[in-house]
Amino acid sequence: MSLLTIVVPCYNEEAALPLFYDEISRTMEDFKNTDADIAFELLFIDDGSKDKTLEIIKDLREKDDRVHYVSFSRNFGKEAGIYAGLENSNGD
């Protein structure tokens, strides 16, 4: 089985995260109905958000073991977020 890591850089995304998670979860579930032998992990990179983004990510982690995260102490920009995601992903 292959593992696909979906890297999601986040900065102040508290309003969008629940919607994104619902949609990406639906898509991941759709793959179970195919011949594709793929497992998924979601790797959220919180880029120093000042809202409840990290709290929401932690809540998602509690209910879904496919969710992982990295949290920056301050905003470093999306390029640093993507790099951290690639460095910390477990996917093939």
Short mmCIF file of N, CA and C in Angstrom, two decimals:
data_model
loop_
_atom_site.label_atom_id
_atom_site.label_comp_id
_atom_site.label_asym_id
_atom_site.label_seq_id
_atom_site.Cartn_x
_atom_site.Cartn_y
_atom_site.Cartn_z
N MET A 1 0.84 -1.18 0.00
CA MET A 1 0.00 0.00 0.00
C MET A 1 0.89 1.24 0.00
N SER A 2 0.55 2.21 -0.82
CA SER A 2 1.27 3.47 -0.88
C SER A 2 0.66 4.46 0.09
N LEU A 3 1.50 5.34 0.63
CA LEU A 3 1.03 6.39 1.52
C LEU A 3 1.19 7.73 0.82
N LEU A 4 0.10 8.47 0.74
CA LEU A 4 0.09 9.79 0.13
C LEU A 4 -0.09 10.83 1.23
N THR A 5 0.88 11.73 1.34
CA THR A 5 0.80 12.82 2.31
C THR A 5 0.27 14.06 1.62
N ILE A 6 -0.76 14.64 2.20
CA ILE A 6 -1.31 15.89 1.70
C ILE A 6 -0.83 16.98 2.65
N VAL A 7 0.04 17.85 2.16
CA VAL A 7 0.61 18.93 2.96
C VAL A 7 -0.28 20.16 2.82
N VAL A 8 -0.71 20.70 3.97
CA VAL A 8 -1.65 21.81 3.98
C VAL A 8 -1.07 22.96 4.81
N PRO A 9 -0.43 23.94 4.15
CA PRO A 9 0.04 25.10 4.91
C PRO A 9 -1.16 25.96 5.34
N CYS A 10 -1.13 26.43 6.58
CA CYS A 10 -2.27 27.17 7.14
C CYS A 10 -1.79 28.44 7.84
N TYR A 11 -2.50 29.52 7.59
CA TYR A 11 -2.28 30.76 8.33
C TYR A 11 -3.63 31.43 8.53
N ASN A 12 -4.08 31.47 9.76
CA ASN A 12 -5.37 32.08 10.11
C ASN A 12 -6.51 31.50 9.26
N GLU A 13 -6.68 30.21 9.33
CA GLU A 13 -7.66 29.49 8.51
C GLU A 13 -8.80 28.89 9.32
N GLU A 14 -9.10 29.45 10.48
CA GLU A 14 -10.11 28.83 11.34
C GLU A 14 -11.46 28.67 10.65
N ALA A 15 -11.84 29.59 9.78
CA ALA A 15 -13.14 29.48 9.09
C ALA A 15 -13.11 28.41 7.99
N ALA A 16 -11.97 28.27 7.32
CA ALA A 16 -11.89 27.37 6.17
C ALA A 16 -11.54 25.93 6.55
N LEU A 17 -10.84 25.72 7.65
CA LEU A 17 -10.36 24.38 7.99
C LEU A 17 -11.46 23.33 8.11
N PRO A 18 -12.55 23.60 8.82
CA PRO A 18 -13.59 22.55 8.90
C PRO A 18 -14.17 22.19 7.53
N LEU A 19 -14.35 23.18 6.69
CA LEU A 19 -14.86 22.92 5.33
C LEU A 19 -13.85 22.11 4.52
N PHE A 20 -12.59 22.52 4.59
CA PHE A 20 -11.54 21.80 3.87
C PHE A 20 -11.46 20.35 4.35
N TYR A 21 -11.45 20.16 5.66
CA TYR A 21 -11.34 18.82 6.21
C TYR A 21 -12.51 17.93 5.76
N ASP A 22 -13.71 18.47 5.79
CA ASP A 22 -14.87 17.69 5.35
C ASP A 22 -14.73 17.26 3.89
N GLU A 23 -14.32 18.17 3.04
CA GLU A 23 -14.19 17.86 1.61
C GLU A 23 -13.04 16.89 1.34
N ILE A 24 -11.88 17.11 1.96
CA ILE A 24 -10.75 16.23 1.69
C ILE A 24 -11.02 14.84 2.29
N SER A 25 -11.74 14.78 3.39
CA SER A 25 -12.10 13.48 3.97
C SER A 25 -13.02 12.71 3.03
N ARG A 26 -13.95 13.42 2.43
CA ARG A 26 -14.86 12.79 1.46
C ARG A 26 -14.06 12.24 0.28
N THR A 27 -13.11 13.00 -0.19
CA THR A 27 -12.28 12.57 -1.31
C THR A 27 -11.45 11.34 -0.94
N MET A 28 -10.86 11.37 0.26
CA MET A 28 -10.07 10.21 0.70
C MET A 28 -10.95 8.97 0.82
N GLU A 29 -12.16 9.13 1.30
CA GLU A 29 -13.09 8.00 1.41
C GLU A 29 -13.47 7.47 0.03
N ASP A 30 -13.59 8.34 -0.95
CA ASP A 30 -13.91 7.91 -2.31
C ASP A 30 -12.86 6.96 -2.86
N PHE A 31 -11.60 7.13 -2.43
CA PHE A 31 -10.54 6.25 -2.90
C PHE A 31 -10.70 4.84 -2.38
N LYS A 32 -11.39 4.68 -1.26
CA LYS A 32 -11.63 3.33 -0.73
C LYS A 32 -12.52 2.53 -1.66
N ASN A 33 -13.29 3.21 -2.48
CA ASN A 33 -14.21 2.55 -3.40
C ASN A 33 -13.59 2.30 -4.77
N THR A 34 -12.29 2.44 -4.87
CA THR A 34 -11.59 2.20 -6.13
C THR A 34 -10.59 1.06 -5.93
N ASP A 35 -9.91 0.72 -7.00
CA ASP A 35 -8.87 -0.30 -6.91
C ASP A 35 -7.54 0.27 -6.44
N ALA A 36 -7.48 1.59 -6.23
CA ALA A 36 -6.24 2.22 -5.78
C ALA A 36 -5.90 1.74 -4.37
N ASP A 37 -4.67 1.35 -4.20
CA ASP A 37 -4.20 0.87 -2.90
C ASP A 37 -3.41 2.00 -2.24
N ILE A 38 -4.14 3.02 -1.77
CA ILE A 38 -3.51 4.23 -1.25
C ILE A 38 -4.06 4.54 0.14
N ALA A 39 -3.14 4.79 1.06
CA ALA A 39 -3.50 5.32 2.38
C ALA A 39 -3.12 6.80 2.37
N PHE A 40 -3.78 7.57 3.21
CA PHE A 40 -3.56 9.01 3.24
C PHE A 40 -3.14 9.48 4.61
N GLU A 41 -2.37 10.57 4.63
CA GLU A 41 -2.15 11.33 5.85
C GLU A 41 -2.29 12.80 5.49
N LEU A 42 -2.84 13.56 6.41
CA LEU A 42 -2.97 15.00 6.25
C LEU A 42 -1.95 15.65 7.18
N LEU A 43 -1.08 16.46 6.62
CA LEU A 43 -0.06 17.14 7.41
C LEU A 43 -0.31 18.64 7.33
N PHE A 44 -0.88 19.19 8.40
CA PHE A 44 -1.17 20.61 8.47
C PHE A 44 0.06 21.33 9.03
N ILE A 45 0.43 22.42 8.40
CA ILE A 45 1.53 23.25 8.87
C ILE A 45 0.93 24.57 9.32
N ASP A 46 0.87 24.79 10.63
CA ASP A 46 0.36 26.05 11.15
C ASP A 46 1.49 27.06 11.15
N ASP A 47 1.36 28.07 10.33
CA ASP A 47 2.42 29.06 10.12
C ASP A 47 2.26 30.26 11.06
N GLY A 48 2.18 29.98 12.35
CA GLY A 48 2.09 31.05 13.34
C GLY A 48 0.75 31.76 13.36
N SER A 49 -0.33 31.03 13.13
CA SER A 49 -1.66 31.64 13.11
C SER A 49 -1.98 32.33 14.42
N LYS A 50 -2.74 33.40 14.32
CA LYS A 50 -3.14 34.17 15.50
C LYS A 50 -4.59 33.89 15.88
N ASP A 51 -5.28 33.08 15.11
CA ASP A 51 -6.67 32.72 15.40
C ASP A 51 -6.69 31.30 15.99
N LYS A 52 -7.77 30.59 15.83
CA LYS A 52 -7.92 29.25 16.42
C LYS A 52 -7.52 28.12 15.47
N THR A 53 -6.73 28.43 14.48
CA THR A 53 -6.31 27.42 13.51
C THR A 53 -5.66 26.22 14.19
N LEU A 54 -4.68 26.46 15.05
CA LEU A 54 -3.97 25.36 15.69
C LEU A 54 -4.91 24.55 16.58
N GLU A 55 -5.79 25.21 17.29
CA GLU A 55 -6.76 24.52 18.14
C GLU A 55 -7.65 23.59 17.31
N ILE A 56 -8.08 24.06 16.15
CA ILE A 56 -8.92 23.24 15.27
C ILE A 56 -8.13 22.05 14.75
N ILE A 57 -6.89 22.27 14.37
CA ILE A 57 -6.04 21.17 13.89
C ILE A 57 -5.87 20.12 14.98
N LYS A 58 -5.62 20.57 16.20
CA LYS A 58 -5.47 19.62 17.32
C LYS A 58 -6.75 18.83 17.55
N ASP A 59 -7.90 19.48 17.41
CA ASP A 59 -9.18 18.78 17.54
C ASP A 59 -9.35 17.73 16.44
N LEU A 60 -8.94 18.08 15.23
CA LEU A 60 -9.01 17.11 14.12
C LEU A 60 -8.10 15.92 14.40
N ARG A 61 -6.93 16.18 14.96
CA ARG A 61 -5.98 15.12 15.28
C ARG A 61 -6.57 14.16 16.31
N GLU A 62 -7.31 14.70 17.25
CA GLU A 62 -7.94 13.87 18.29
C GLU A 62 -8.93 12.87 17.69
N LYS A 63 -9.63 13.26 16.64
CA LYS A 63 -10.66 12.39 16.08
C LYS A 63 -10.23 11.61 14.84
N ASP A 64 -9.07 11.95 14.27
CA ASP A 64 -8.65 11.31 13.03
C ASP A 64 -7.14 11.08 13.08
N ASP A 65 -6.73 9.81 13.14
CA ASP A 65 -5.30 9.52 13.25
C ASP A 65 -4.53 9.74 11.95
N ARG A 66 -5.22 10.10 10.89
CA ARG A 66 -4.53 10.46 9.64
C ARG A 66 -4.02 11.89 9.70
N VAL A 67 -4.47 12.66 10.67
CA VAL A 67 -4.11 14.08 10.79
C VAL A 67 -2.85 14.22 11.64
N HIS A 68 -1.90 14.98 11.11
CA HIS A 68 -0.66 15.32 11.81
C HIS A 68 -0.44 16.81 11.61
N TYR A 69 0.43 17.38 12.43
CA TYR A 69 0.67 18.81 12.27
C TYR A 69 2.05 19.21 12.75
N VAL A 70 2.48 20.34 12.23
CA VAL A 70 3.68 21.05 12.67
C VAL A 70 3.21 22.46 12.95
N SER A 71 3.68 23.02 14.07
CA SER A 71 3.27 24.37 14.43
C SER A 71 4.49 25.27 14.56
N PHE A 72 4.49 26.37 13.80
CA PHE A 72 5.57 27.36 13.88
C PHE A 72 5.27 28.35 15.00
N SER A 73 6.30 28.87 15.62
CA SER A 73 6.14 29.85 16.70
C SER A 73 5.74 31.22 16.18
N ARG A 74 6.02 31.46 14.91
CA ARG A 74 5.63 32.72 14.27
C ARG A 74 5.46 32.46 12.79
N ASN A 75 5.04 33.47 12.06
CA ASN A 75 4.80 33.34 10.62
C ASN A 75 6.12 33.35 9.87
N PHE A 76 6.37 32.29 9.11
CA PHE A 76 7.58 32.19 8.30
C PHE A 76 7.28 32.23 6.81
N GLY A 77 6.01 32.17 6.42
CA GLY A 77 5.65 32.21 5.01
C GLY A 77 5.34 30.82 4.48
N LYS A 78 4.58 30.82 3.37
CA LYS A 78 4.11 29.53 2.85
C LYS A 78 5.24 28.66 2.31
N GLU A 79 6.31 29.26 1.81
CA GLU A 79 7.42 28.45 1.31
C GLU A 79 8.04 27.63 2.44
N ALA A 80 8.24 28.27 3.60
CA ALA A 80 8.77 27.55 4.76
C ALA A 80 7.78 26.48 5.22
N GLY A 81 6.49 26.79 5.12
CA GLY A 81 5.47 25.82 5.50
C GLY A 81 5.49 24.59 4.60
N ILE A 82 5.60 24.81 3.31
CA ILE A 82 5.66 23.69 2.36
C ILE A 82 6.94 22.87 2.60
N TYR A 83 8.05 23.56 2.81
CA TYR A 83 9.31 22.86 3.07
C TYR A 83 9.20 22.00 4.33
N ALA A 84 8.63 22.56 5.39
CA ALA A 84 8.46 21.80 6.64
C ALA A 84 7.54 20.60 6.39
N GLY A 85 6.52 20.78 5.57
CA GLY A 85 5.64 19.68 5.24
C GLY A 85 6.36 18.56 4.51
N LEU A 86 7.16 18.93 3.54
CA LEU A 86 7.93 17.91 2.80
C LEU A 86 8.93 17.21 3.69
N GLU A 87 9.55 17.95 4.59
CA GLU A 87 10.53 17.37 5.51
C GLU A 87 9.90 16.43 6.53
N ASN A 88 8.66 16.68 6.88
CA ASN A 88 7.99 15.90 7.93
C ASN A 88 6.97 14.90 7.41
N SER A 89 6.82 14.79 6.12
CA SER A 89 5.84 13.85 5.57
C SER A 89 6.39 12.43 5.61
N ASN A 90 5.49 11.49 5.72
CA ASN A 90 5.86 10.08 5.72
C ASN A 90 5.49 9.39 4.42
N GLY A 91 4.85 10.13 3.53
CA GLY A 91 4.34 9.55 2.30
C GLY A 91 5.41 9.08 1.33
N ASP A 92 4.95 8.26 0.41
CA ASP A 92 5.84 7.73 -0.62
C ASP A 92 6.12 8.78 -1.67
#
